[in-house]
Short mmCIF file of C-alpha atoms in Angstrom, two decimals:
data_model
loop_
_atom_site.label_atom_id
_atom_site.label_comp_id
_atom_site.label_asym_id
_atom_site.label_seq_id
_atom_site.Cartn_x
_atom_site.Cartn_y
_atom_site.Cartn_z
CA MET A 1 149.36 -154.47 -174.06
CA GLY A 2 150.66 -151.02 -172.94
CA VAL A 3 153.83 -151.13 -174.98
CA LYS A 4 151.93 -152.45 -178.07
CA TYR A 5 149.23 -149.84 -177.63
CA GLU A 6 151.85 -146.98 -177.31
CA LYS A 7 153.60 -148.18 -180.37
CA ALA A 8 150.34 -148.29 -182.31
CA VAL A 9 149.40 -144.87 -181.15
CA SER A 10 152.82 -143.53 -182.15
CA GLU A 11 152.45 -145.06 -185.62
CA SER A 12 148.95 -143.68 -185.86
CA LEU A 13 150.15 -140.21 -185.03
CA THR A 14 152.74 -140.41 -187.74
CA TYR A 15 150.21 -141.16 -190.25
CA ASP A 16 147.96 -138.53 -188.94
CA ILE A 17 150.69 -135.95 -189.40
CA LYS A 18 151.47 -137.00 -192.92
CA ALA A 19 147.78 -136.88 -193.74
CA LEU A 20 147.48 -133.44 -192.43
CA GLU A 21 150.39 -132.33 -194.49
CA LEU A 22 148.76 -133.69 -197.56
CA ALA A 23 145.35 -132.22 -196.55
CA ASN A 24 146.93 -128.84 -196.07
CA SER A 25 148.74 -128.83 -199.26
CA GLY A 26 147.85 -126.39 -201.99
CA GLN A 27 145.22 -123.86 -200.83
CA ARG A 28 145.27 -125.26 -197.16
CA SER A 29 147.23 -123.62 -194.42
CA PRO A 30 149.74 -125.59 -192.35
CA PRO A 31 148.71 -126.83 -188.93
CA GLU A 32 149.92 -124.88 -185.98
CA ASP A 33 150.29 -127.95 -183.77
CA ARG A 34 149.83 -131.71 -183.87
CA PHE A 35 147.56 -133.73 -181.77
CA THR A 36 148.79 -135.88 -178.89
CA HIS A 37 147.26 -138.59 -176.82
CA VAL A 38 146.84 -138.01 -173.15
CA GLN A 39 145.52 -140.13 -170.33
CA GLY A 40 141.86 -139.09 -169.57
CA LYS A 41 139.25 -139.83 -167.00
CA LYS A 42 138.48 -143.27 -168.32
CA GLY A 43 140.96 -143.84 -170.96
CA VAL A 44 142.98 -142.34 -173.62
CA LEU A 45 141.94 -139.01 -175.08
CA PHE A 46 143.02 -137.58 -178.29
CA ARG A 47 143.60 -133.81 -178.18
CA GLU A 48 143.98 -131.93 -181.45
CA THR A 49 144.84 -128.39 -182.27
CA TYR A 50 145.06 -127.89 -186.00
CA LEU A 51 144.42 -124.28 -186.95
CA ASN A 52 143.80 -120.89 -185.50
CA PRO A 53 140.46 -120.22 -187.34
CA HIS A 54 140.89 -116.49 -187.37
CA ASP A 55 144.02 -116.91 -189.53
CA HIS A 56 143.23 -120.07 -191.44
CA GLN A 57 139.82 -120.75 -192.83
CA GLY A 58 140.71 -123.86 -194.84
CA LEU A 59 141.06 -127.05 -192.80
CA ILE A 60 139.55 -126.25 -189.39
CA VAL A 61 139.39 -129.25 -187.18
CA ALA A 62 140.03 -132.63 -188.77
CA TYR A 63 138.84 -134.66 -185.81
CA THR A 64 135.75 -135.95 -187.45
CA TYR A 65 137.41 -137.87 -190.23
CA LEU A 66 140.80 -138.47 -188.66
CA HIS A 67 139.34 -140.24 -185.71
CA GLN A 68 136.09 -141.52 -187.16
CA ALA A 69 135.55 -145.21 -186.92
CA LYS A 70 135.26 -145.95 -190.55
CA GLU A 71 136.46 -149.24 -191.86
CA GLU A 72 139.11 -147.40 -193.89
CA TYR A 73 140.61 -146.07 -190.61
CA GLY A 74 142.58 -148.69 -188.76
CA ASP A 75 142.87 -146.93 -185.40
CA PHE A 76 139.37 -148.12 -184.99
CA ILE A 77 140.67 -151.54 -184.32
CA THR A 78 143.43 -150.40 -182.06
CA ASN A 79 141.11 -148.45 -179.95
CA LEU A 80 138.68 -151.30 -179.75
CA ALA A 81 141.49 -153.64 -178.66
CA TYR A 82 142.64 -151.27 -176.09
CA THR A 83 139.08 -150.81 -174.67
CA ILE A 84 138.20 -154.50 -174.39
CA GLY A 85 141.85 -155.38 -173.41
CA ASP A 86 142.35 -157.87 -176.30
CA GLU A 87 146.23 -158.11 -176.60
CA ASN A 88 145.96 -160.36 -179.50
CA ILE A 89 144.58 -157.82 -181.81
CA GLU A 90 147.57 -156.48 -183.82
CA ALA A 91 147.68 -152.80 -184.34
CA ILE A 92 146.58 -151.80 -187.88
CA LYS A 93 148.12 -148.69 -189.54
CA GLY A 94 145.72 -145.85 -189.89
CA TYR A 95 144.39 -144.67 -193.18
CA HIS A 96 142.91 -141.18 -193.61
CA LEU A 97 140.56 -140.07 -196.35
CA TYR A 98 142.19 -136.67 -196.24
CA GLU A 99 140.86 -135.82 -199.57
CA GLU A 100 137.37 -136.06 -198.13
CA ILE A 101 138.10 -133.56 -195.29
CA ASP A 102 136.23 -130.35 -196.14
CA THR A 103 134.78 -127.45 -194.16
CA HIS A 104 131.19 -128.68 -194.62
CA GLN A 105 131.81 -132.20 -193.26
CA VAL A 106 134.02 -131.16 -190.33
CA ILE A 107 131.77 -128.41 -189.09
CA PHE A 108 128.58 -130.51 -189.53
CA SER A 109 130.00 -133.17 -187.11
CA ILE A 110 130.95 -130.54 -184.56
CA LEU A 111 127.56 -128.86 -185.00
CA ASP A 112 125.84 -132.30 -184.28
CA VAL A 113 127.22 -131.89 -180.74
CA ALA A 114 126.64 -128.15 -180.45
CA SER A 115 123.09 -128.42 -181.52
CA ILE A 116 122.34 -130.57 -178.53
CA SER A 117 121.89 -127.26 -176.58
CA LEU A 118 119.42 -126.10 -178.99
CA ALA A 119 117.41 -129.11 -179.49
CA PRO A 120 117.17 -130.07 -175.81
CA ILE A 121 116.12 -133.69 -174.80
CA GLY A 122 116.50 -133.39 -171.05
CA ALA A 123 119.68 -135.19 -170.79
CA ASP A 124 122.47 -133.97 -168.43
CA ILE A 125 124.74 -133.36 -171.51
CA ILE A 126 122.92 -130.24 -172.50
CA PRO A 127 124.95 -127.73 -170.41
CA ASP A 128 128.15 -129.41 -171.52
CA ALA A 129 127.33 -128.98 -175.14
CA LEU A 130 126.68 -125.46 -174.26
CA GLY A 131 130.34 -125.18 -173.37
CA LEU A 132 131.13 -126.09 -176.86
CA VAL A 133 128.73 -123.40 -178.19
CA TYR A 134 130.47 -120.91 -175.95
CA ALA A 135 133.76 -121.75 -177.41
CA LEU A 136 132.26 -121.80 -181.04
CA ALA A 137 130.74 -118.36 -180.45
CA ASN A 138 133.83 -116.69 -179.01
CA GLY A 139 136.20 -118.00 -181.69
CA LYS A 140 138.41 -119.28 -178.85
CA ARG A 141 140.66 -122.16 -179.48
CA THR A 142 139.30 -125.30 -178.06
CA GLU A 143 140.94 -128.63 -178.02
CA ALA A 144 138.17 -130.95 -179.33
CA GLY A 145 138.60 -134.29 -177.77
CA MET A 146 136.50 -137.40 -177.00
CA TYR A 147 137.13 -140.97 -175.75
CA ALA A 148 139.31 -142.66 -178.24
CA VAL A 149 137.23 -145.76 -178.28
CA SER A 150 135.05 -147.37 -180.89
CA VAL A 151 131.87 -146.28 -179.11
CA ALA A 152 132.89 -142.81 -178.86
CA ALA A 153 133.22 -142.35 -182.66
CA ILE A 154 130.84 -140.42 -184.80
CA GLY A 155 129.61 -142.41 -187.78
CA ILE A 156 130.41 -145.66 -186.04
CA THR A 157 130.77 -148.73 -188.32
CA GLN A 158 129.62 -152.26 -188.35
CA TYR A 159 132.41 -153.19 -185.83
CA GLY A 160 131.36 -150.62 -183.35
CA VAL A 161 127.73 -151.47 -183.79
CA ALA A 162 128.52 -155.12 -183.12
CA PHE A 163 130.48 -154.25 -180.05
CA VAL A 164 127.84 -151.82 -178.64
CA LYS A 165 125.06 -154.25 -179.19
CA SER A 166 126.80 -157.04 -177.38
CA ASN A 167 126.88 -155.31 -174.05
CA ASN A 168 124.20 -153.87 -171.72
CA ARG A 169 125.31 -150.21 -171.72
CA PHE A 170 124.03 -146.73 -172.63
CA THR A 171 124.56 -144.82 -175.80
CA LEU A 172 123.60 -141.30 -177.04
CA VAL A 173 122.22 -141.50 -180.53
CA ALA A 174 121.83 -138.89 -183.13
CA LYS A 175 118.60 -139.15 -185.02
CA PHE A 176 118.40 -138.04 -188.69
CA SER A 177 115.56 -137.63 -191.14
CA ASN A 178 115.42 -139.46 -194.44
CA GLN A 179 116.91 -136.24 -195.94
CA GLY A 180 119.93 -136.49 -193.62
CA GLU A 181 118.91 -133.56 -191.36
CA LEU A 182 119.52 -133.88 -187.71
CA VAL A 183 116.10 -133.96 -185.88
CA GLY A 184 117.19 -134.76 -182.29
CA TYR A 185 119.04 -137.04 -179.72
CA GLU A 186 117.99 -139.97 -177.72
CA LEU A 187 119.47 -141.99 -174.83
CA LYS A 188 119.12 -145.70 -175.64
CA LYS A 189 120.29 -148.97 -174.21
CA ALA A 190 123.30 -149.94 -176.05
CA ASP A 191 121.84 -153.24 -177.22
CA GLN A 192 119.10 -151.12 -178.92
CA VAL A 193 121.49 -149.33 -181.29
CA ILE A 194 120.98 -150.20 -184.90
CA SER A 195 123.16 -149.33 -187.95
CA SER A 196 121.31 -147.15 -190.29
CA SER A 197 121.65 -143.87 -192.08
CA ASN A 198 119.00 -142.45 -189.71
CA GLU A 199 120.70 -143.26 -186.44
CA LYS A 200 124.21 -142.77 -185.36
CA PRO A 201 125.79 -143.47 -181.95
CA LEU A 202 127.72 -140.42 -180.74
CA VAL A 203 128.99 -141.13 -177.30
CA SER A 204 128.60 -144.45 -175.36
CA SER A 205 129.14 -145.31 -171.74
CA PHE A 206 130.36 -148.33 -170.11
CA ALA A 207 128.21 -147.71 -167.05
CA ASP A 208 125.47 -150.17 -166.10
CA ASN A 209 122.96 -147.70 -164.91
CA LEU A 210 121.48 -144.63 -166.46
CA LYS A 211 122.71 -142.11 -163.76
CA ASP A 212 126.38 -143.16 -164.32
CA ALA A 213 125.83 -143.18 -168.06
CA LYS A 214 124.62 -139.59 -168.11
CA LYS A 215 127.76 -138.67 -166.02
CA ASP A 216 129.90 -140.25 -168.59
CA PHE A 217 128.27 -138.33 -171.41
CA LYS A 218 128.86 -135.23 -169.31
CA ASP A 219 132.53 -136.18 -168.71
CA GLY A 220 133.07 -136.90 -172.34
CA LEU A 221 131.67 -133.59 -173.70
CA ASP A 222 133.43 -131.66 -170.99
CA ILE A 223 137.00 -132.73 -172.21
CA ASP A 224 138.89 -129.40 -172.68
CA PHE A 225 135.82 -127.59 -173.98
CA GLY A 226 136.26 -123.82 -173.80
CA SER A 227 139.92 -124.05 -172.78
CA ASN A 228 141.92 -123.51 -175.92
CA THR A 229 140.24 -123.47 -179.62
CA THR A 230 137.93 -123.78 -182.21
CA PHE A 231 136.60 -121.93 -185.13
CA ASN A 232 134.63 -118.82 -185.98
CA ILE A 233 131.72 -119.62 -188.30
CA ARG A 234 132.31 -117.88 -191.62
CA ASP A 235 129.69 -116.48 -193.96
CA ASP A 236 130.80 -118.94 -196.56
CA VAL A 237 130.45 -121.76 -194.29
CA GLN A 238 126.96 -120.74 -193.35
CA SER A 239 126.03 -120.57 -196.99
CA GLN A 240 126.88 -124.22 -197.26
CA PHE A 241 124.30 -125.08 -194.59
CA GLY A 242 121.64 -122.55 -194.85
CA GLY A 243 120.11 -124.34 -192.07
CA THR A 244 119.02 -123.70 -188.54
CA ILE A 245 121.88 -125.12 -186.54
CA ILE A 246 124.26 -122.51 -187.90
CA THR A 247 121.81 -119.77 -187.52
CA LYS A 248 121.24 -120.57 -183.85
CA ILE A 249 124.85 -120.63 -182.97
CA ASP A 250 125.59 -117.53 -184.81
CA SER A 251 122.77 -115.67 -183.10
CA THR A 252 124.00 -116.90 -179.77
CA LYS A 253 127.39 -115.57 -180.32
CA ASP A 254 127.10 -112.06 -178.97
CA ILE A 255 125.32 -113.30 -175.92
CA VAL A 256 127.66 -116.08 -174.83
CA ASN A 257 130.77 -114.35 -175.50
CA GLN A 258 130.12 -111.91 -172.66
CA THR A 259 130.61 -114.56 -170.01
CA GLU A 260 130.41 -118.33 -169.43
CA ASP A 261 127.67 -117.54 -167.07
CA ALA A 262 125.33 -117.03 -169.95
CA ILE A 263 125.82 -120.85 -170.60
CA GLY A 264 123.82 -121.31 -167.26
CA VAL A 265 121.17 -119.01 -168.61
CA LEU A 266 120.64 -120.90 -171.77
CA ARG A 267 120.70 -124.34 -170.50
CA LEU A 268 117.24 -123.58 -168.79
CA LEU A 269 115.51 -122.70 -171.96
CA ASP A 270 114.59 -126.41 -172.69
CA GLY A 271 111.11 -125.76 -173.88
CA VAL A 272 111.93 -122.89 -176.18
CA GLU A 273 111.20 -123.47 -179.92
CA ALA A 274 114.38 -123.18 -181.91
CA ASP A 275 113.20 -120.32 -184.10
CA LYS A 276 111.92 -118.42 -181.11
CA LEU A 277 115.24 -118.73 -179.24
CA ASP A 278 116.93 -117.53 -182.40
CA SER A 279 114.72 -114.53 -182.73
CA PHE A 280 115.06 -113.74 -178.98
CA LEU A 281 118.75 -113.59 -179.06
CA LYS A 282 118.72 -111.58 -182.27
CA SER A 283 116.35 -109.20 -180.71
CA LEU A 284 118.52 -108.85 -177.59
CA ASN A 285 121.57 -108.13 -179.78
CA LYS A 286 119.67 -105.44 -181.44
CA THR A 287 119.07 -103.50 -178.29
CA ASN A 288 121.51 -100.71 -177.21
CA LEU A 289 121.97 -102.32 -173.85
CA THR A 290 125.51 -102.74 -172.44
CA ASP A 291 126.93 -106.23 -172.17
CA GLY A 292 126.31 -106.07 -168.47
CA GLN A 293 122.63 -105.18 -168.92
CA ARG A 294 122.16 -108.01 -171.44
CA LEU A 295 123.69 -110.53 -169.16
CA ALA A 296 121.61 -109.18 -166.25
CA LEU A 297 118.52 -109.70 -168.35
CA LEU A 298 119.51 -113.20 -169.33
CA GLU A 299 120.04 -114.07 -165.55
CA LYS A 300 116.54 -112.82 -164.93
CA VAL A 301 115.24 -115.03 -167.60
CA LYS A 302 117.08 -117.93 -165.93
CA ALA A 303 115.37 -117.00 -162.71
CA LEU A 304 112.14 -117.74 -164.30
CA ASN A 305 113.14 -121.37 -164.34
CA GLY A 306 110.23 -123.40 -165.97
CA ASP A 307 108.64 -120.24 -167.32
CA ALA A 308 111.83 -119.07 -169.16
CA SER A 309 110.57 -120.77 -172.41
CA PHE A 310 107.29 -118.92 -172.23
CA PHE A 311 109.08 -115.71 -171.75
CA VAL A 312 111.29 -116.22 -174.78
CA ASN A 313 108.28 -117.15 -176.88
CA ASP A 314 106.53 -113.78 -175.86
CA PHE A 315 109.42 -111.52 -176.40
CA ALA A 316 111.28 -113.15 -179.32
CA ASP A 317 110.50 -110.28 -181.65
CA ASN A 318 110.03 -107.44 -179.18
CA VAL A 319 113.35 -105.33 -178.84
CA ASN A 320 111.86 -102.28 -177.18
CA GLU A 321 110.09 -104.36 -174.64
CA LEU A 322 113.30 -106.20 -173.69
CA LYS A 323 114.92 -102.96 -172.91
CA LEU A 324 112.19 -102.14 -170.50
CA PHE A 325 112.77 -105.53 -168.71
CA ALA A 326 116.55 -104.81 -168.51
CA GLU A 327 115.71 -101.42 -166.93
CA ASN A 328 113.00 -102.58 -164.46
CA ASP A 329 113.47 -105.99 -162.71
CA GLY A 330 109.95 -105.86 -161.32
CA LEU A 331 108.64 -106.53 -164.90
CA PHE A 332 109.73 -110.10 -164.69
CA ASN A 333 107.53 -110.68 -161.59
CA SER A 334 104.58 -108.90 -163.27
CA TRP A 335 104.93 -111.04 -166.50
CA LYS A 336 105.03 -114.02 -164.37
CA VAL A 337 101.85 -113.15 -162.59
CA LEU A 338 100.08 -112.82 -165.95
CA ASN A 339 101.58 -115.91 -167.42
CA GLU A 340 100.47 -117.94 -164.30
CA VAL A 341 96.86 -116.70 -164.54
CA GLY A 342 96.63 -117.79 -168.11
CA GLU A 343 97.04 -114.61 -170.04
CA THR A 344 98.56 -114.87 -173.51
CA ASP A 345 100.23 -112.81 -176.12
CA LEU A 346 102.09 -111.06 -173.45
CA GLY A 347 104.80 -109.85 -175.88
CA SER A 348 102.37 -107.17 -177.09
CA ARG A 349 100.95 -106.24 -173.65
CA ILE A 350 103.64 -104.32 -172.00
CA ASP A 351 100.91 -101.94 -170.59
CA ASP A 352 99.28 -104.77 -168.68
CA ILE A 353 102.66 -105.98 -167.42
CA GLU A 354 103.46 -102.52 -166.23
CA PHE A 355 100.10 -102.06 -164.67
CA VAL A 356 100.70 -105.23 -162.55
CA ASP A 357 104.17 -104.08 -161.72
CA ASN A 358 102.96 -100.66 -160.43
CA TYR A 359 100.15 -102.47 -158.36
CA ILE A 360 102.70 -104.75 -156.72
CA LYS A 361 104.89 -101.71 -155.83
CA LYS A 362 101.97 -99.69 -154.50
CA THR A 363 100.53 -102.48 -152.31
CA PHE A 364 103.66 -104.42 -151.23
CA LYS A 365 101.88 -107.50 -152.17
CA THR A 366 103.86 -110.64 -153.25
CA GLN A 367 103.64 -112.02 -156.68
CA THR A 368 101.65 -115.01 -155.23
CA GLU A 369 99.15 -112.76 -153.51
CA VAL A 370 98.52 -110.87 -156.67
CA THR A 371 98.18 -114.03 -158.68
CA SER A 372 95.69 -115.31 -156.19
CA ASP A 373 93.75 -111.94 -156.28
CA ILE A 374 93.39 -112.17 -160.02
CA LEU A 375 92.35 -115.86 -160.02
CA ARG A 376 89.58 -114.92 -157.52
CA SER A 377 88.33 -112.21 -159.80
CA GLU A 378 86.36 -112.73 -162.99
CA GLY A 379 89.62 -112.75 -165.01
CA PHE A 380 92.47 -110.29 -165.44
CA ASP A 381 90.46 -107.59 -167.29
CA ALA A 382 87.81 -107.53 -164.62
CA TRP A 383 90.54 -107.41 -161.85
CA LYS A 384 92.42 -104.56 -163.72
CA MET A 385 89.13 -102.47 -164.22
CA VAL A 386 88.55 -102.50 -160.48
CA LYS A 387 92.20 -101.73 -159.59
CA ALA A 388 92.34 -98.95 -162.28
CA LYS A 389 89.54 -97.11 -160.54
CA ALA A 390 91.15 -97.20 -157.16
CA LYS A 391 92.61 -94.11 -155.77
CA LEU A 392 95.73 -95.86 -154.70
CA VAL A 393 98.88 -94.26 -155.87
CA ASP A 394 102.64 -94.74 -155.52
CA ASN A 395 103.18 -91.18 -154.12
CA LEU A 396 100.61 -88.56 -153.37
CA ASN A 397 100.70 -85.60 -155.85
CA LEU A 398 100.63 -82.75 -153.27
CA GLY A 399 102.66 -79.85 -154.86
CA SER A 400 104.32 -77.43 -152.60
CA PHE A 401 103.85 -76.99 -148.86
CA VAL A 402 101.56 -74.13 -147.94
CA LYS A 403 100.89 -74.08 -144.24
CA ASN A 404 99.92 -76.11 -141.22
CA ILE A 405 96.51 -76.20 -139.51
CA GLY A 406 97.41 -77.51 -136.17
CA ASP A 407 99.98 -80.08 -136.94
CA TYR A 408 97.96 -81.22 -140.10
CA GLU A 409 99.88 -80.21 -143.37
CA VAL A 410 98.18 -78.27 -146.17
CA TYR A 411 99.78 -78.40 -149.62
CA GLU A 412 98.88 -76.78 -153.05
CA LYS A 413 96.88 -79.76 -154.03
CA GLY A 414 95.46 -81.19 -150.85
CA GLU A 415 95.65 -81.76 -147.10
CA VAL A 416 97.36 -84.74 -145.50
CA PHE A 417 95.97 -87.28 -142.90
CA TYR A 418 97.60 -90.51 -141.66
CA ARG A 419 95.94 -93.56 -140.19
CA ALA A 420 96.91 -97.21 -139.70
CA ILE A 421 94.07 -99.70 -140.50
CA SER A 422 93.64 -103.43 -140.56
CA LYS A 423 94.14 -105.71 -143.59
CA SER A 424 90.47 -106.15 -144.04
CA ASN A 425 89.85 -102.37 -143.93
CA TYR A 426 92.61 -101.83 -146.33
CA ASP A 427 91.14 -104.26 -148.83
CA ASP A 428 87.92 -102.53 -148.57
CA LEU A 429 89.58 -99.19 -149.03
CA GLU A 430 91.33 -100.32 -152.14
CA ALA A 431 88.14 -101.78 -153.60
CA ASN A 432 85.77 -99.00 -152.80
CA ASN A 433 87.94 -95.80 -152.22
CA ARG A 434 86.18 -95.23 -148.89
CA LEU A 435 87.53 -95.52 -145.39
CA LEU A 436 85.57 -97.67 -142.99
CA GLY A 437 84.80 -96.33 -139.55
CA THR A 438 86.07 -98.50 -136.70
CA GLY A 439 86.03 -97.32 -133.01
CA GLU A 440 86.78 -93.58 -133.04
CA CYS A 441 88.45 -93.90 -136.42
CA THR A 442 91.28 -91.50 -135.35
CA THR A 443 93.65 -89.76 -137.88
CA SER A 444 97.11 -88.32 -137.27
CA PRO A 445 98.87 -85.19 -138.76
CA ASN A 446 102.13 -87.12 -138.98
CA GLN A 447 103.35 -90.61 -139.93
CA SER A 448 105.50 -91.23 -136.69
CA PHE A 449 102.42 -91.28 -134.50
CA SER A 450 100.67 -93.86 -136.68
CA GLU A 451 103.75 -96.09 -136.93
CA ASP A 452 103.06 -97.06 -133.31
CA TYR A 453 99.88 -98.84 -134.55
CA ASN A 454 99.92 -102.16 -136.21
CA GLY A 455 98.43 -102.65 -139.70
CA TYR A 456 98.57 -100.83 -142.94
CA LEU A 457 99.90 -97.36 -142.49
CA MET A 458 98.05 -95.07 -144.92
CA LYS A 459 98.72 -91.62 -146.08
CA PHE A 460 95.46 -89.81 -147.45
CA LYS A 461 95.21 -86.79 -149.67
CA LEU A 462 92.03 -84.81 -149.01
CA LYS A 463 90.43 -81.82 -150.85
CA LEU A 464 91.55 -78.38 -149.69
CA GLY A 465 89.20 -77.13 -147.01
CA THR A 466 88.61 -80.60 -145.50
CA ILE A 467 90.16 -79.77 -142.20
CA ASN A 468 88.02 -76.59 -141.94
CA ASP A 469 84.91 -78.53 -142.75
CA LEU A 470 85.81 -80.83 -139.81
CA ILE A 471 86.52 -77.93 -137.44
CA ASP A 472 82.87 -76.68 -138.30
CA ILE A 473 81.42 -79.91 -136.81
CA GLY A 474 84.14 -80.51 -134.27
CA ILE A 475 84.18 -81.07 -130.61
CA THR A 476 87.05 -80.84 -128.13
CA ASP A 477 88.31 -83.06 -125.51
CA GLY A 478 88.79 -80.00 -123.36
CA SER A 479 92.53 -79.69 -123.69
CA ILE A 480 94.21 -76.27 -124.00
CA LEU A 481 96.19 -77.64 -126.89
CA VAL A 482 93.09 -78.11 -128.93
CA LYS A 483 91.89 -74.51 -128.21
CA GLN A 484 95.41 -73.11 -129.21
CA GLN A 485 95.38 -74.86 -132.57
CA PHE A 486 91.78 -75.01 -133.63
CA GLY A 487 89.94 -72.35 -131.52
CA ASP A 488 86.84 -72.71 -129.16
CA LEU A 489 85.08 -75.95 -129.81
CA PRO A 490 82.10 -77.43 -127.92
CA THR A 491 82.62 -80.64 -125.88
CA ASN A 492 80.77 -83.88 -126.16
CA GLN A 493 78.65 -82.87 -123.30
CA ASP A 494 77.70 -79.67 -124.79
CA ILE A 495 76.13 -81.43 -127.76
CA GLY A 496 74.30 -83.98 -125.77
CA GLY A 497 76.77 -86.78 -126.41
CA ASN A 498 77.00 -89.28 -129.26
CA TRP A 499 79.59 -87.24 -131.04
CA ASN A 500 80.59 -90.48 -132.98
CA GLN A 501 77.64 -90.10 -135.32
CA THR A 502 77.47 -86.47 -135.85
CA ARG A 503 80.75 -84.77 -135.18
CA ALA A 504 84.60 -84.88 -135.43
CA ARG A 505 86.57 -85.17 -132.20
CA PHE A 506 89.76 -83.07 -131.65
CA LYS A 507 91.72 -84.66 -129.01
CA LYS A 508 95.21 -84.19 -127.53
CA GLU A 509 97.38 -87.33 -127.76
CA GLY A 510 101.03 -86.80 -126.46
CA THR A 511 102.21 -83.49 -127.93
CA GLN A 512 99.86 -83.31 -130.87
CA VAL A 513 96.09 -83.04 -131.67
CA ASN A 514 94.40 -85.75 -133.61
CA ILE A 515 91.19 -85.80 -135.44
CA ALA A 516 88.83 -88.60 -134.85
CA LEU A 517 86.18 -89.21 -137.51
CA GLY A 518 83.86 -91.52 -135.78
CA LYS A 519 81.36 -93.38 -137.92
CA GLY A 520 78.83 -90.76 -139.19
CA THR A 521 79.07 -87.28 -140.56
CA ALA A 522 82.75 -86.53 -140.16
CA LEU A 523 83.63 -89.94 -141.79
CA GLN A 524 81.22 -89.11 -144.67
CA ILE A 525 83.00 -85.77 -145.29
CA PHE A 526 86.35 -87.37 -145.21
CA ASN A 527 85.35 -90.17 -147.77
CA ASP A 528 83.65 -87.49 -149.97
CA ASN A 529 86.71 -85.35 -150.03
CA LEU A 530 89.19 -88.23 -150.48
CA LEU A 531 91.37 -87.75 -153.52
CA GLU A 532 94.21 -90.26 -153.22
CA PHE A 533 95.70 -92.51 -150.74
CA GLU A 534 99.26 -94.16 -150.46
CA LEU A 535 100.34 -97.30 -148.65
CA ILE A 536 103.31 -96.18 -146.75
CA GLN A 537 104.32 -99.47 -145.06
CA ILE A 538 102.79 -102.47 -143.37
CA ASN A 539 103.52 -102.20 -139.64
CA PRO A 540 104.65 -105.36 -137.86
CA LYS A 541 101.32 -107.05 -137.13
CA ASN A 542 98.52 -107.05 -139.66
CA TYR A 543 95.37 -107.07 -137.52
CA ASP A 544 91.74 -107.49 -138.40
#
């Protein structure tokens, strides 16, 4: 069998070469190389390299018709014999319809495979087809090869159909409309394959289970993709199609030629409408981002996983917004929050996305926490209205340093206090812009002192004069340091006790003097004079 097959292949190659010479006569360019057969993973593969597309735009890849299982092509019988191991089938010399080989026909067949990536069906072959898209878009030379058996042929004939239907295997079928347009792909049991103008088996597996069959499809489409060849899509070729497949591949070009990693990005865009993906990639190409920035943005889209399709749909036509996402990674998390809470038309709502991003950065909250907060509110608009009124800021706007009163710092635009508070107190502060009084409600003139306390470490900006207002109602703990920094103050005993409700207490702690606000008058002054507050950090334990 082996000798007979080798001889048949040799004869077939001879006819192939002659056919190519004839096909390349006249206006066609001569082939750069001839195809050879090599041992593949599960059988014989045919590898072809006909033309360098950048130099020759005539005949591009003759694979479709040279190895198509047409009745006129005798190698079909040879391949079938080899596959089923029938040594009694004599090799039949191949015939090539070389006069039928034209750009339109050849490219259409290759695009059938490439378009799998842009019309996903959830099969494992999608990323492999993207390998072909990558090669196409790059204009690299790829050796296009598939299993040289009957069931691997595009446009399989009655012989192949009969063979496929006679066994319990799996087949990838291309589905066409009545107008001949490719509408999608489907995995079918081999015995379900029919012969019609609307359904063509592309690649079939001899596996007896779906998992192995998918692996076969993956292996079949993986053969030499991206390693050496194919063609650059020319304007005149596009005009022959005028269809969506060409457009999609062409618009993908500038993205995928940056790196093969982009293939991993695009394979996750399963739910993206074809036109939206097309527009998204075109918009990305219109930005003035560097290749690295574009790739980084695509990788962020990939990280959205199941939400990637929604993102593409939102920003398909928004070039300027895409630039913002490339410059600020946090916007992806903010977009995801709004998407998860059911907000729509986010492509035109960059202000809302940035609002959520700023809020996340100010509060150190996770995406999940913010999502939960919004869902507990009466919708995003209500949540935003409350948060917009909050005096919470990224950084206090203080101006230049002016002086110290004690160890408390006074700036051009306000005076600074520090305090660590519990989570529940923080939530109340954020919602109501007022500090709750707990215990003595002690404040510190510096951050380091408050870092020793667990909870939310806050930095407050108060109106100028606040410290003096507190001195006016202050009492001392009797320490010399208080007198040195703030003058003569009465003691709690001097006022008859109960300072917590009517006074501010100045007390020495370590080497500094802190001001305790209590729960009455001093706290009221503090809250009335509160201009802004900043969350510095969340200390190890969040206590309530």
